[in-house]
mmCIF file of N, CA, C and O in Angstrom:
data_model
loop_
_atom_site.group_PDB
_atom_site.id
_atom_site.type_symbol
_atom_site.label_atom_id
_atom_site.label_comp_id
_atom_site.label_asym_id
_atom_site.label_seq_id
_atom_site.Cartn_x
_atom_site.Cartn_y
_atom_site.Cartn_z
ATOM 1 N N UNK A 1 100.438 -31.127 157.185
ATOM 2 C CA UNK A 1 99.760 -31.588 158.395
ATOM 3 C C UNK A 1 98.250 -31.331 158.299
ATOM 4 O O UNK A 1 97.456 -32.142 158.729
ATOM 5 N N UNK A 2 97.881 -30.192 157.707
ATOM 6 C CA UNK A 2 96.472 -29.868 157.547
ATOM 7 C C UNK A 2 95.759 -30.912 156.687
ATOM 8 O O UNK A 2 94.611 -31.255 156.937
ATOM 9 N N UNK A 3 96.454 -31.422 155.671
ATOM 10 C CA UNK A 3 95.843 -32.419 154.788
ATOM 11 C C UNK A 3 95.544 -33.718 155.523
ATOM 12 O O UNK A 3 94.574 -34.395 155.204
ATOM 13 N N UNK A 4 96.364 -34.060 156.510
ATOM 14 C CA UNK A 4 96.078 -35.268 157.274
ATOM 15 C C UNK A 4 94.811 -35.090 158.107
ATOM 16 O O UNK A 4 94.064 -36.036 158.326
ATOM 17 N N UNK A 5 94.547 -33.868 158.558
ATOM 18 C CA UNK A 5 93.297 -33.582 159.261
ATOM 19 C C UNK A 5 92.102 -33.743 158.346
ATOM 20 O O UNK A 5 91.079 -34.323 158.720
ATOM 21 N N UNK A 6 92.230 -33.229 157.121
ATOM 22 C CA UNK A 6 91.161 -33.375 156.134
ATOM 23 C C UNK A 6 90.975 -34.849 155.776
ATOM 24 O O UNK A 6 89.848 -35.339 155.671
ATOM 25 N N UNK A 7 92.096 -35.561 155.626
ATOM 26 C CA UNK A 7 92.015 -36.993 155.330
ATOM 27 C C UNK A 7 91.346 -37.750 156.470
ATOM 28 O O UNK A 7 90.529 -38.646 156.252
ATOM 29 N N UNK A 8 91.659 -37.389 157.719
ATOM 30 C CA UNK A 8 91.012 -38.045 158.859
ATOM 31 C C UNK A 8 89.505 -37.791 158.837
ATOM 32 O O UNK A 8 88.713 -38.696 159.117
ATOM 33 N N UNK A 9 89.085 -36.570 158.511
ATOM 34 C CA UNK A 9 87.654 -36.288 158.415
ATOM 35 C C UNK A 9 87.001 -37.108 157.310
ATOM 36 O O UNK A 9 85.860 -37.567 157.453
ATOM 37 N N UNK A 10 87.731 -37.312 156.207
ATOM 38 C CA UNK A 10 87.233 -38.170 155.127
ATOM 39 C C UNK A 10 87.056 -39.601 155.622
ATOM 40 O O UNK A 10 86.054 -40.258 155.325
ATOM 41 N N UNK A 11 88.028 -40.072 156.379
ATOM 42 C CA UNK A 11 87.961 -41.428 156.941
ATOM 43 C C UNK A 11 86.788 -41.540 157.913
ATOM 44 O O UNK A 11 86.008 -42.495 157.861
ATOM 45 N N UNK A 12 86.657 -40.560 158.786
ATOM 46 C CA UNK A 12 85.575 -40.575 159.772
ATOM 47 C C UNK A 12 84.214 -40.590 159.077
ATOM 48 O O UNK A 12 83.318 -41.349 159.455
ATOM 49 N N UNK A 13 84.061 -39.770 158.046
ATOM 50 C CA UNK A 13 82.810 -39.720 157.289
ATOM 51 C C UNK A 13 82.507 -41.063 156.646
ATOM 52 O O UNK A 13 81.352 -41.520 156.625
ATOM 53 N N UNK A 14 83.540 -41.711 156.121
ATOM 54 C CA UNK A 14 83.359 -43.019 155.479
ATOM 55 C C UNK A 14 82.944 -44.075 156.502
ATOM 56 O O UNK A 14 82.078 -44.906 156.229
ATOM 57 N N UNK A 15 83.543 -44.039 157.680
ATOM 58 C CA UNK A 15 83.202 -45.016 158.724
ATOM 59 C C UNK A 15 81.768 -44.800 159.204
ATOM 60 O O UNK A 15 81.014 -45.768 159.388
ATOM 61 N N UNK A 16 81.368 -43.553 159.383
ATOM 62 C CA UNK A 16 79.986 -43.255 159.782
ATOM 63 C C UNK A 16 79.027 -43.743 158.697
ATOM 64 O O UNK A 16 77.997 -44.363 158.992
ATOM 65 N N UNK A 17 79.360 -43.497 157.428
ATOM 66 C CA UNK A 17 78.501 -43.922 156.320
ATOM 67 C C UNK A 17 78.397 -45.445 156.258
ATOM 68 O O UNK A 17 77.296 -45.990 156.095
ATOM 69 N N UNK A 18 79.513 -46.126 156.401
ATOM 70 C CA UNK A 18 79.502 -47.590 156.335
ATOM 71 C C UNK A 18 78.723 -48.186 157.502
ATOM 72 O O UNK A 18 77.950 -49.136 157.323
ATOM 73 N N UNK A 19 78.902 -47.632 158.677
ATOM 74 C CA UNK A 19 78.157 -48.102 159.845
ATOM 75 C C UNK A 19 76.659 -47.857 159.651
ATOM 76 O O UNK A 19 75.829 -48.720 159.956
ATOM 77 N N UNK A 20 76.321 -46.701 159.103
ATOM 78 C CA UNK A 20 74.923 -46.384 158.842
ATOM 79 C C UNK A 20 74.334 -47.302 157.780
ATOM 80 O O UNK A 20 73.128 -47.586 157.798
ATOM 81 N N UNK A 21 75.166 -47.774 156.867
ATOM 82 C CA UNK A 21 74.706 -48.711 155.846
ATOM 83 C C UNK A 21 74.140 -49.972 156.493
ATOM 84 O O UNK A 21 73.109 -50.500 156.064
ATOM 85 N N UNK A 22 74.793 -50.429 157.539
ATOM 86 C CA UNK A 22 74.288 -51.604 158.270
ATOM 87 C C UNK A 22 72.961 -51.263 158.950
ATOM 88 O O UNK A 22 72.019 -52.052 158.911
ATOM 89 N N UNK A 23 72.880 -50.068 159.548
ATOM 90 C CA UNK A 23 71.652 -49.648 160.226
ATOM 91 C C UNK A 23 70.504 -49.379 159.254
ATOM 92 O O UNK A 23 69.348 -49.434 159.640
ATOM 93 N N UNK A 24 70.826 -49.083 157.989
ATOM 94 C CA UNK A 24 69.777 -48.745 157.013
ATOM 95 C C UNK A 24 68.938 -49.957 156.612
ATOM 96 O O UNK A 24 67.860 -49.790 156.036
ATOM 97 N N UNK A 25 69.445 -51.146 156.889
ATOM 98 C CA UNK A 25 68.751 -52.398 156.561
ATOM 99 C C UNK A 25 68.302 -52.414 155.097
ATOM 100 O O UNK A 25 67.116 -52.518 154.783
ATOM 101 N N UNK A 26 69.317 -52.294 154.224
ATOM 102 C CA UNK A 26 69.032 -52.337 152.789
ATOM 103 C C UNK A 26 68.323 -51.085 152.289
ATOM 104 O O UNK A 26 67.501 -51.163 151.387
ATOM 105 N N UNK A 27 68.612 -49.947 152.866
ATOM 106 C CA UNK A 27 68.002 -48.659 152.521
ATOM 107 C C UNK A 27 66.498 -48.647 152.778
ATOM 108 O O UNK A 27 65.746 -47.950 152.104
ATOM 109 N N UNK A 28 66.058 -49.400 153.776
ATOM 110 C CA UNK A 28 64.636 -49.392 154.127
ATOM 111 C C UNK A 28 64.336 -48.437 155.278
ATOM 112 O O UNK A 28 63.168 -48.181 155.565
ATOM 113 N N UNK A 29 65.365 -47.904 155.921
ATOM 114 C CA UNK A 29 65.185 -46.934 157.011
ATOM 115 C C UNK A 29 65.739 -45.592 156.539
ATOM 116 O O UNK A 29 66.894 -45.498 156.129
ATOM 117 N N UNK A 30 64.902 -44.557 156.623
ATOM 118 C CA UNK A 30 65.217 -43.264 156.024
ATOM 119 C C UNK A 30 66.448 -42.591 156.624
ATOM 120 O O UNK A 30 67.371 -42.223 155.895
ATOM 121 N N UNK A 31 66.482 -42.404 157.936
ATOM 122 C CA UNK A 31 67.574 -41.626 158.545
ATOM 123 C C UNK A 31 68.935 -42.272 158.297
ATOM 124 O O UNK A 31 69.858 -41.589 157.820
ATOM 125 N N UNK A 32 69.111 -43.568 158.579
ATOM 126 C CA UNK A 32 70.421 -44.151 158.272
ATOM 127 C C UNK A 32 70.754 -44.090 156.783
ATOM 128 O O UNK A 32 71.920 -43.909 156.417
ATOM 129 N N UNK A 33 69.752 -44.207 155.916
ATOM 130 C CA UNK A 33 69.993 -44.145 154.474
ATOM 131 C C UNK A 33 70.495 -42.765 154.054
ATOM 132 O O UNK A 33 71.408 -42.647 153.232
ATOM 133 N N UNK A 34 69.923 -41.719 154.625
ATOM 134 C CA UNK A 34 70.384 -40.351 154.339
ATOM 135 C C UNK A 34 71.808 -40.160 154.848
ATOM 136 O O UNK A 34 72.649 -39.564 154.162
ATOM 137 N N UNK A 35 72.097 -40.684 156.024
ATOM 138 C CA UNK A 35 73.458 -40.580 156.583
ATOM 139 C C UNK A 35 74.460 -41.281 155.674
ATOM 140 O O UNK A 35 75.574 -40.798 155.481
ATOM 141 N N UNK A 36 74.080 -42.412 155.100
ATOM 142 C CA UNK A 36 74.954 -43.136 154.165
ATOM 143 C C UNK A 36 75.311 -42.239 152.980
ATOM 144 O O UNK A 36 76.492 -42.062 152.647
ATOM 145 N N UNK A 37 74.320 -41.672 152.349
ATOM 146 C CA UNK A 37 74.549 -40.858 151.154
ATOM 147 C C UNK A 37 75.378 -39.614 151.489
ATOM 148 O O UNK A 37 76.364 -39.305 150.809
ATOM 149 N N UNK A 38 75.011 -38.913 152.545
ATOM 150 C CA UNK A 38 75.744 -37.704 152.938
ATOM 151 C C UNK A 38 77.162 -38.066 153.386
ATOM 152 O O UNK A 38 78.135 -37.398 153.016
ATOM 153 N N UNK A 39 77.295 -39.138 154.161
ATOM 154 C CA UNK A 39 78.611 -39.546 154.669
ATOM 155 C C UNK A 39 79.581 -39.924 153.570
ATOM 156 O O UNK A 39 80.729 -39.482 153.562
ATOM 157 N N UNK A 40 79.112 -40.730 152.616
ATOM 158 C CA UNK A 40 79.994 -41.100 151.508
ATOM 159 C C UNK A 40 80.309 -39.902 150.623
ATOM 160 O O UNK A 40 81.433 -39.732 150.167
ATOM 161 N N UNK A 41 79.309 -39.055 150.380
ATOM 162 C CA UNK A 41 79.555 -37.856 149.579
ATOM 163 C C UNK A 41 80.595 -36.957 150.226
ATOM 164 O O UNK A 41 81.532 -36.488 149.565
ATOM 165 N N UNK A 42 80.458 -36.718 151.523
ATOM 166 C CA UNK A 42 81.420 -35.890 152.253
ATOM 167 C C UNK A 42 82.794 -36.547 152.267
ATOM 168 O O UNK A 42 83.818 -35.878 152.075
ATOM 169 N N UNK A 43 82.815 -37.856 152.464
ATOM 170 C CA UNK A 43 84.083 -38.573 152.500
ATOM 171 C C UNK A 43 84.848 -38.427 151.189
ATOM 172 O O UNK A 43 86.044 -38.110 151.178
ATOM 173 N N UNK A 44 84.163 -38.651 150.070
ATOM 174 C CA UNK A 44 84.834 -38.538 148.774
ATOM 175 C C UNK A 44 85.228 -37.101 148.463
ATOM 176 O O UNK A 44 86.275 -36.856 147.866
ATOM 177 N N UNK A 45 84.413 -36.142 148.873
ATOM 178 C CA UNK A 45 84.762 -34.742 148.665
ATOM 179 C C UNK A 45 86.044 -34.402 149.439
ATOM 180 O O UNK A 45 86.978 -33.801 148.889
ATOM 181 N N UNK A 46 86.086 -34.775 150.719
ATOM 182 C CA UNK A 46 87.271 -34.489 151.533
ATOM 183 C C UNK A 46 88.498 -35.235 151.018
ATOM 184 O O UNK A 46 89.607 -34.690 151.013
ATOM 185 N N UNK A 47 88.306 -36.475 150.571
ATOM 186 C CA UNK A 47 89.416 -37.222 149.995
ATOM 187 C C UNK A 47 89.943 -36.505 148.751
ATOM 188 O O UNK A 47 91.153 -36.419 148.534
ATOM 189 N N UNK A 48 89.056 -35.958 147.949
ATOM 190 C CA UNK A 48 89.490 -35.246 146.739
ATOM 191 C C UNK A 48 90.313 -34.009 147.085
ATOM 192 O O UNK A 48 91.244 -33.659 146.362
ATOM 193 N N UNK A 49 89.994 -33.361 148.187
ATOM 194 C CA UNK A 49 90.781 -32.209 148.632
ATOM 195 C C UNK A 49 92.173 -32.665 149.067
ATOM 196 O O UNK A 49 93.178 -32.046 148.715
ATOM 197 N N UNK A 50 92.227 -33.742 149.828
ATOM 198 C CA UNK A 50 93.523 -34.268 150.275
ATOM 199 C C UNK A 50 94.388 -34.678 149.089
ATOM 200 O O UNK A 50 95.613 -34.516 149.107
ATOM 201 N N UNK A 51 93.757 -35.188 148.037
ATOM 202 C CA UNK A 51 94.501 -35.637 146.857
ATOM 203 C C UNK A 51 95.136 -34.497 146.076
ATOM 204 O O UNK A 51 95.989 -34.735 145.229
ATOM 205 N N UNK A 52 94.755 -33.273 146.358
ATOM 206 C CA UNK A 52 95.385 -32.133 145.695
ATOM 207 C C UNK A 52 96.871 -32.030 146.051
ATOM 208 O O UNK A 52 97.661 -31.537 145.254
ATOM 209 N N UNK A 53 97.230 -32.500 147.247
ATOM 210 C CA UNK A 53 98.627 -32.377 147.685
ATOM 211 C C UNK A 53 99.265 -33.703 148.078
ATOM 212 O O UNK A 53 100.469 -33.766 148.270
ATOM 213 N N UNK A 54 98.475 -34.746 148.199
ATOM 214 C CA UNK A 54 99.013 -36.048 148.609
ATOM 215 C C UNK A 54 99.027 -36.994 147.418
ATOM 216 O O UNK A 54 98.127 -36.935 146.585
ATOM 217 N N UNK A 55 100.024 -37.885 147.354
ATOM 218 C CA UNK A 55 100.001 -38.913 146.312
ATOM 219 C C UNK A 55 98.774 -39.811 146.492
ATOM 220 O O UNK A 55 98.392 -40.143 147.617
ATOM 221 N N UNK A 56 98.155 -40.199 145.381
ATOM 222 C CA UNK A 56 96.919 -40.975 145.444
ATOM 223 C C UNK A 56 97.123 -42.315 146.161
ATOM 224 O O UNK A 56 96.270 -42.747 146.942
ATOM 225 N N UNK A 57 98.252 -42.967 145.926
ATOM 226 C CA UNK A 57 98.510 -44.253 146.567
ATOM 227 C C UNK A 57 98.618 -44.134 148.072
ATOM 228 O O UNK A 57 98.107 -44.981 148.816
ATOM 229 N N UNK A 58 99.264 -43.087 148.535
ATOM 230 C CA UNK A 58 99.430 -42.867 149.973
ATOM 231 C C UNK A 58 98.088 -42.510 150.605
ATOM 232 O O UNK A 58 97.682 -43.095 151.611
ATOM 233 N N UNK A 59 97.389 -41.546 150.010
ATOM 234 C CA UNK A 59 96.112 -41.105 150.574
ATOM 235 C C UNK A 59 95.107 -42.248 150.601
ATOM 236 O O UNK A 59 94.418 -42.457 151.606
ATOM 237 N N UNK A 60 95.023 -43.009 149.514
ATOM 238 C CA UNK A 60 94.050 -44.096 149.453
ATOM 239 C C UNK A 60 94.421 -45.214 150.418
ATOM 240 O O UNK A 60 93.537 -45.815 151.044
ATOM 241 N N UNK A 61 95.709 -45.485 150.565
ATOM 242 C CA UNK A 61 96.130 -46.515 151.520
ATOM 243 C C UNK A 61 95.728 -46.138 152.933
ATOM 244 O O UNK A 61 95.210 -46.973 153.688
ATOM 245 N N UNK A 62 95.946 -44.903 153.285
ATOM 246 C CA UNK A 62 95.578 -44.449 154.628
ATOM 247 C C UNK A 62 94.057 -44.458 154.776
ATOM 248 O O UNK A 62 93.519 -44.957 155.765
ATOM 249 N N UNK A 63 93.360 -43.902 153.786
ATOM 250 C CA UNK A 63 91.892 -43.801 153.837
ATOM 251 C C UNK A 63 91.248 -45.178 153.972
ATOM 252 O O UNK A 63 90.400 -45.403 154.835
ATOM 253 N N UNK A 64 91.666 -46.094 153.124
ATOM 254 C CA UNK A 64 91.037 -47.414 153.153
ATOM 255 C C UNK A 64 91.496 -48.242 154.351
ATOM 256 O O UNK A 64 90.686 -48.922 154.985
ATOM 257 N N UNK A 65 92.785 -48.179 154.682
ATOM 258 C CA UNK A 65 93.307 -48.981 155.786
ATOM 259 C C UNK A 65 92.782 -48.544 157.138
ATOM 260 O O UNK A 65 92.274 -49.358 157.924
ATOM 261 N N UNK A 66 92.872 -47.263 157.414
ATOM 262 C CA UNK A 66 92.384 -46.752 158.696
ATOM 263 C C UNK A 66 90.863 -46.878 158.754
ATOM 264 O O UNK A 66 90.298 -47.225 159.800
ATOM 265 N N UNK A 67 90.212 -46.625 157.617
ATOM 266 C CA UNK A 67 88.756 -46.795 157.569
ATOM 267 C C UNK A 67 88.347 -48.217 157.891
ATOM 268 O O UNK A 67 87.382 -48.448 158.632
ATOM 269 N N UNK A 68 89.075 -49.181 157.358
ATOM 270 C CA UNK A 68 88.777 -50.584 157.633
ATOM 271 C C UNK A 68 88.941 -50.896 159.110
ATOM 272 O O UNK A 68 88.067 -51.529 159.727
ATOM 273 N N UNK A 69 90.033 -50.449 159.685
ATOM 274 C CA UNK A 69 90.294 -50.717 161.104
ATOM 275 C C UNK A 69 89.205 -50.093 161.978
ATOM 276 O O UNK A 69 88.672 -50.736 162.887
ATOM 277 N N UNK A 70 88.854 -48.837 161.703
ATOM 278 C CA UNK A 70 87.813 -48.177 162.497
ATOM 279 C C UNK A 70 86.445 -48.826 162.286
ATOM 280 O O UNK A 70 85.644 -48.910 163.230
ATOM 281 N N UNK A 71 86.187 -49.318 161.079
ATOM 282 C CA UNK A 71 84.922 -50.000 160.817
ATOM 283 C C UNK A 71 84.860 -51.326 161.566
ATOM 284 O O UNK A 71 83.807 -51.702 162.101
ATOM 285 N N UNK A 72 85.973 -52.035 161.645
ATOM 286 C CA UNK A 72 86.025 -53.276 162.429
ATOM 287 C C UNK A 72 85.744 -52.973 163.894
ATOM 288 O O UNK A 72 84.963 -53.674 164.556
ATOM 289 N N UNK A 73 86.344 -51.915 164.413
ATOM 290 C CA UNK A 73 86.116 -51.520 165.809
ATOM 291 C C UNK A 73 84.651 -51.145 166.026
ATOM 292 O O UNK A 73 84.034 -51.553 167.015
ATOM 293 N N UNK A 74 84.078 -50.393 165.079
ATOM 294 C CA UNK A 74 82.660 -50.030 165.182
ATOM 295 C C UNK A 74 81.788 -51.284 165.174
ATOM 296 O O UNK A 74 80.819 -51.375 165.943
ATOM 297 N N UNK A 75 82.129 -52.248 164.321
ATOM 298 C CA UNK A 75 81.377 -53.502 164.282
ATOM 299 C C UNK A 75 81.438 -54.256 165.595
ATOM 300 O O UNK A 75 80.441 -54.846 166.036
ATOM 301 N N UNK A 76 82.594 -54.235 166.217
ATOM 302 C CA UNK A 76 82.744 -54.909 167.511
ATOM 303 C C UNK A 76 81.900 -54.221 168.589
ATOM 304 O O UNK A 76 81.244 -54.882 169.384
ATOM 305 N N UNK A 77 81.917 -52.888 168.578
ATOM 306 C CA UNK A 77 81.205 -52.136 169.609
ATOM 307 C C UNK A 77 79.691 -52.142 169.371
ATOM 308 O O UNK A 77 78.914 -52.412 170.290
ATOM 309 N N UNK A 78 79.276 -51.848 168.153
ATOM 310 C CA UNK A 78 77.856 -51.660 167.864
ATOM 311 C C UNK A 78 77.102 -52.949 167.558
ATOM 312 O O UNK A 78 75.911 -53.056 167.850
ATOM 313 N N UNK A 79 77.800 -53.916 166.956
ATOM 314 C CA UNK A 79 77.113 -55.121 166.484
ATOM 315 C C UNK A 79 77.641 -56.394 167.129
ATOM 316 O O UNK A 79 77.284 -57.490 166.707
ATOM 317 N N UNK A 80 78.519 -56.239 168.114
ATOM 318 C CA UNK A 80 79.101 -57.367 168.851
ATOM 319 C C UNK A 80 79.795 -58.373 167.937
ATOM 320 O O UNK A 80 79.738 -59.588 168.165
ATOM 321 N N UNK A 81 80.396 -57.864 166.859
ATOM 322 C CA UNK A 81 81.165 -58.734 165.968
ATOM 323 C C UNK A 81 82.454 -59.132 166.676
ATOM 324 O O UNK A 81 82.999 -58.373 167.474
ATOM 325 N N UNK A 82 82.940 -60.328 166.390
ATOM 326 C CA UNK A 82 84.136 -60.827 167.057
ATOM 327 C C UNK A 82 85.312 -60.865 166.093
ATOM 328 O O UNK A 82 85.151 -60.855 164.876
ATOM 329 N N UNK A 83 86.488 -60.911 166.673
ATOM 330 C CA UNK A 83 87.719 -61.026 165.896
ATOM 331 C C UNK A 83 88.274 -62.431 166.040
ATOM 332 O O UNK A 83 88.373 -62.949 167.148
ATOM 333 N N UNK A 84 88.630 -63.036 164.929
ATOM 334 C CA UNK A 84 89.343 -64.302 164.984
ATOM 335 C C UNK A 84 90.780 -64.038 164.521
ATOM 336 O O UNK A 84 91.154 -62.917 164.199
ATOM 337 N N UNK A 85 91.590 -65.077 164.495
ATOM 338 C CA UNK A 85 93.007 -64.893 164.171
ATOM 339 C C UNK A 85 93.197 -64.337 162.762
ATOM 340 O O UNK A 85 94.107 -63.547 162.517
ATOM 341 N N UNK A 86 92.342 -64.729 161.837
ATOM 342 C CA UNK A 86 92.487 -64.261 160.456
ATOM 343 C C UNK A 86 92.200 -62.765 160.346
ATOM 344 O O UNK A 86 92.921 -62.034 159.648
ATOM 345 N N UNK A 87 91.174 -62.297 161.013
ATOM 346 C CA UNK A 87 90.863 -60.861 160.978
ATOM 347 C C UNK A 87 91.967 -60.056 161.650
ATOM 348 O O UNK A 87 92.355 -59.002 161.148
ATOM 349 N N UNK A 88 92.451 -60.537 162.789
ATOM 350 C CA UNK A 88 93.531 -59.834 163.495
ATOM 351 C C UNK A 88 94.787 -59.789 162.627
ATOM 352 O O UNK A 88 95.425 -58.743 162.490
ATOM 353 N N UNK A 89 95.137 -60.903 162.013
ATOM 354 C CA UNK A 89 96.310 -60.958 161.149
ATOM 355 C C UNK A 89 96.151 -60.006 159.957
ATOM 356 O O UNK A 89 97.076 -59.266 159.613
ATOM 357 N N UNK A 90 94.987 -60.010 159.357
ATOM 358 C CA UNK A 90 94.732 -59.116 158.233
ATOM 359 C C UNK A 90 94.857 -57.655 158.619
ATOM 360 O O UNK A 90 95.449 -56.847 157.887
ATOM 361 N N UNK A 91 94.309 -57.296 159.761
ATOM 362 C CA UNK A 91 94.403 -55.913 160.245
ATOM 363 C C UNK A 91 95.858 -55.542 160.503
ATOM 364 O O UNK A 91 96.301 -54.443 160.157
ATOM 365 N N UNK A 92 96.616 -56.459 161.085
ATOM 366 C CA UNK A 92 98.042 -56.183 161.327
ATOM 367 C C UNK A 92 98.797 -55.973 160.018
ATOM 368 O O UNK A 92 99.648 -55.077 159.917
ATOM 369 N N UNK A 93 98.482 -56.778 159.003
ATOM 370 C CA UNK A 93 99.115 -56.580 157.692
ATOM 371 C C UNK A 93 98.779 -55.197 157.126
ATOM 372 O O UNK A 93 99.624 -54.536 156.528
ATOM 373 N N UNK A 94 97.549 -54.769 157.300
ATOM 374 C CA UNK A 94 97.150 -53.448 156.815
ATOM 375 C C UNK A 94 97.923 -52.353 157.537
ATOM 376 O O UNK A 94 98.435 -51.419 156.909
ATOM 377 N N UNK A 95 98.035 -52.458 158.850
ATOM 378 C CA UNK A 95 98.786 -51.461 159.623
ATOM 379 C C UNK A 95 100.243 -51.434 159.188
ATOM 380 O O UNK A 95 100.826 -50.361 158.977
ATOM 381 N N UNK A 96 100.839 -52.601 159.021
ATOM 382 C CA UNK A 96 102.231 -52.665 158.557
ATOM 383 C C UNK A 96 102.355 -52.040 157.167
ATOM 384 O O UNK A 96 103.287 -51.282 156.896
ATOM 385 N N UNK A 97 101.402 -52.311 156.300
ATOM 386 C CA UNK A 97 101.421 -51.725 154.961
ATOM 387 C C UNK A 97 101.347 -50.211 154.990
ATOM 388 O O UNK A 97 102.077 -49.518 154.270
ATOM 389 N N UNK A 98 100.486 -49.668 155.829
ATOM 390 C CA UNK A 98 100.372 -48.214 155.957
ATOM 391 C C UNK A 98 101.678 -47.622 156.464
ATOM 392 O O UNK A 98 102.151 -46.592 155.957
ATOM 393 N N UNK A 99 102.291 -48.277 157.443
ATOM 394 C CA UNK A 99 103.575 -47.790 157.969
ATOM 395 C C UNK A 99 104.646 -47.842 156.886
ATOM 396 O O UNK A 99 105.408 -46.888 156.709
ATOM 397 N N UNK A 100 104.717 -48.941 156.154
ATOM 398 C CA UNK A 100 105.702 -49.058 155.080
ATOM 399 C C UNK A 100 105.524 -47.961 154.034
ATOM 400 O O UNK A 100 106.501 -47.340 153.594
ATOM 401 N N UNK A 101 104.294 -47.724 153.642
ATOM 402 C CA UNK A 101 104.029 -46.706 152.623
ATOM 403 C C UNK A 101 104.415 -45.319 153.119
ATOM 404 O O UNK A 101 105.003 -44.524 152.393
ATOM 405 N N UNK A 102 104.126 -45.023 154.368
ATOM 406 C CA UNK A 102 104.347 -43.669 154.879
ATOM 407 C C UNK A 102 105.726 -43.421 155.461
ATOM 408 O O UNK A 102 106.163 -42.278 155.491
ATOM 409 N N UNK A 103 106.400 -44.443 155.923
ATOM 410 C CA UNK A 103 107.696 -44.243 156.560
ATOM 411 C C UNK A 103 108.848 -44.683 155.656
ATOM 412 O O UNK A 103 109.847 -43.975 155.536
ATOM 413 N N UNK A 104 108.707 -45.814 155.013
ATOM 414 C CA UNK A 104 109.810 -46.383 154.252
ATOM 415 C C UNK A 104 109.797 -45.965 152.791
ATOM 416 O O UNK A 104 110.841 -45.653 152.217
ATOM 417 N N UNK A 105 108.623 -45.922 152.187
ATOM 418 C CA UNK A 105 108.521 -45.647 150.754
ATOM 419 C C UNK A 105 108.989 -44.227 150.423
ATOM 420 O O UNK A 105 108.631 -43.276 151.088
ATOM 421 N N UNK A 106 109.798 -44.117 149.387
ATOM 422 C CA UNK A 106 110.271 -42.801 148.953
ATOM 423 C C UNK A 106 109.149 -42.013 148.302
ATOM 424 O O UNK A 106 109.188 -40.794 148.251
ATOM 425 N N UNK A 107 108.125 -42.687 147.788
ATOM 426 C CA UNK A 107 107.033 -41.975 147.124
ATOM 427 C C UNK A 107 106.153 -41.223 148.111
ATOM 428 O O UNK A 107 105.423 -40.334 147.728
ATOM 429 N N UNK A 108 106.202 -41.566 149.400
ATOM 430 C CA UNK A 108 105.362 -40.890 150.384
ATOM 431 C C UNK A 108 105.757 -39.430 150.551
ATOM 432 O O UNK A 108 104.952 -38.597 150.905
ATOM 433 N N UNK A 109 107.004 -39.090 150.252
ATOM 434 C CA UNK A 109 107.486 -37.730 150.429
ATOM 435 C C UNK A 109 107.076 -36.823 149.272
ATOM 436 O O UNK A 109 107.151 -35.613 149.368
ATOM 437 N N UNK A 110 106.644 -37.382 148.162
ATOM 438 C CA UNK A 110 106.313 -36.563 146.980
ATOM 439 C C UNK A 110 104.918 -36.058 147.017
ATOM 440 O O UNK A 110 104.013 -36.592 147.413
#
């Protein structure tokens, strides 16, 4: 359970870094650019800790899938990005994939 907390912090760091990447305007703004570097560094460090006890496929699926969903939400809130049927369908496929990997797959228990 503790590893899922560390993984969530890795995801949160990645979402903050990705959002800051948009604010950095091609690394031309200092503060968002620093947040990008620190956020991605922290995210990968925390992910590496989670990988000590979690299967790489499971951890990466959760990290990338949840990160994508949270980044889409951040885009909607911060940048007024909209969702069309294709984006919604894609997000649903990702959620279903994460559930399949974590609930149905026998490899998730290892």
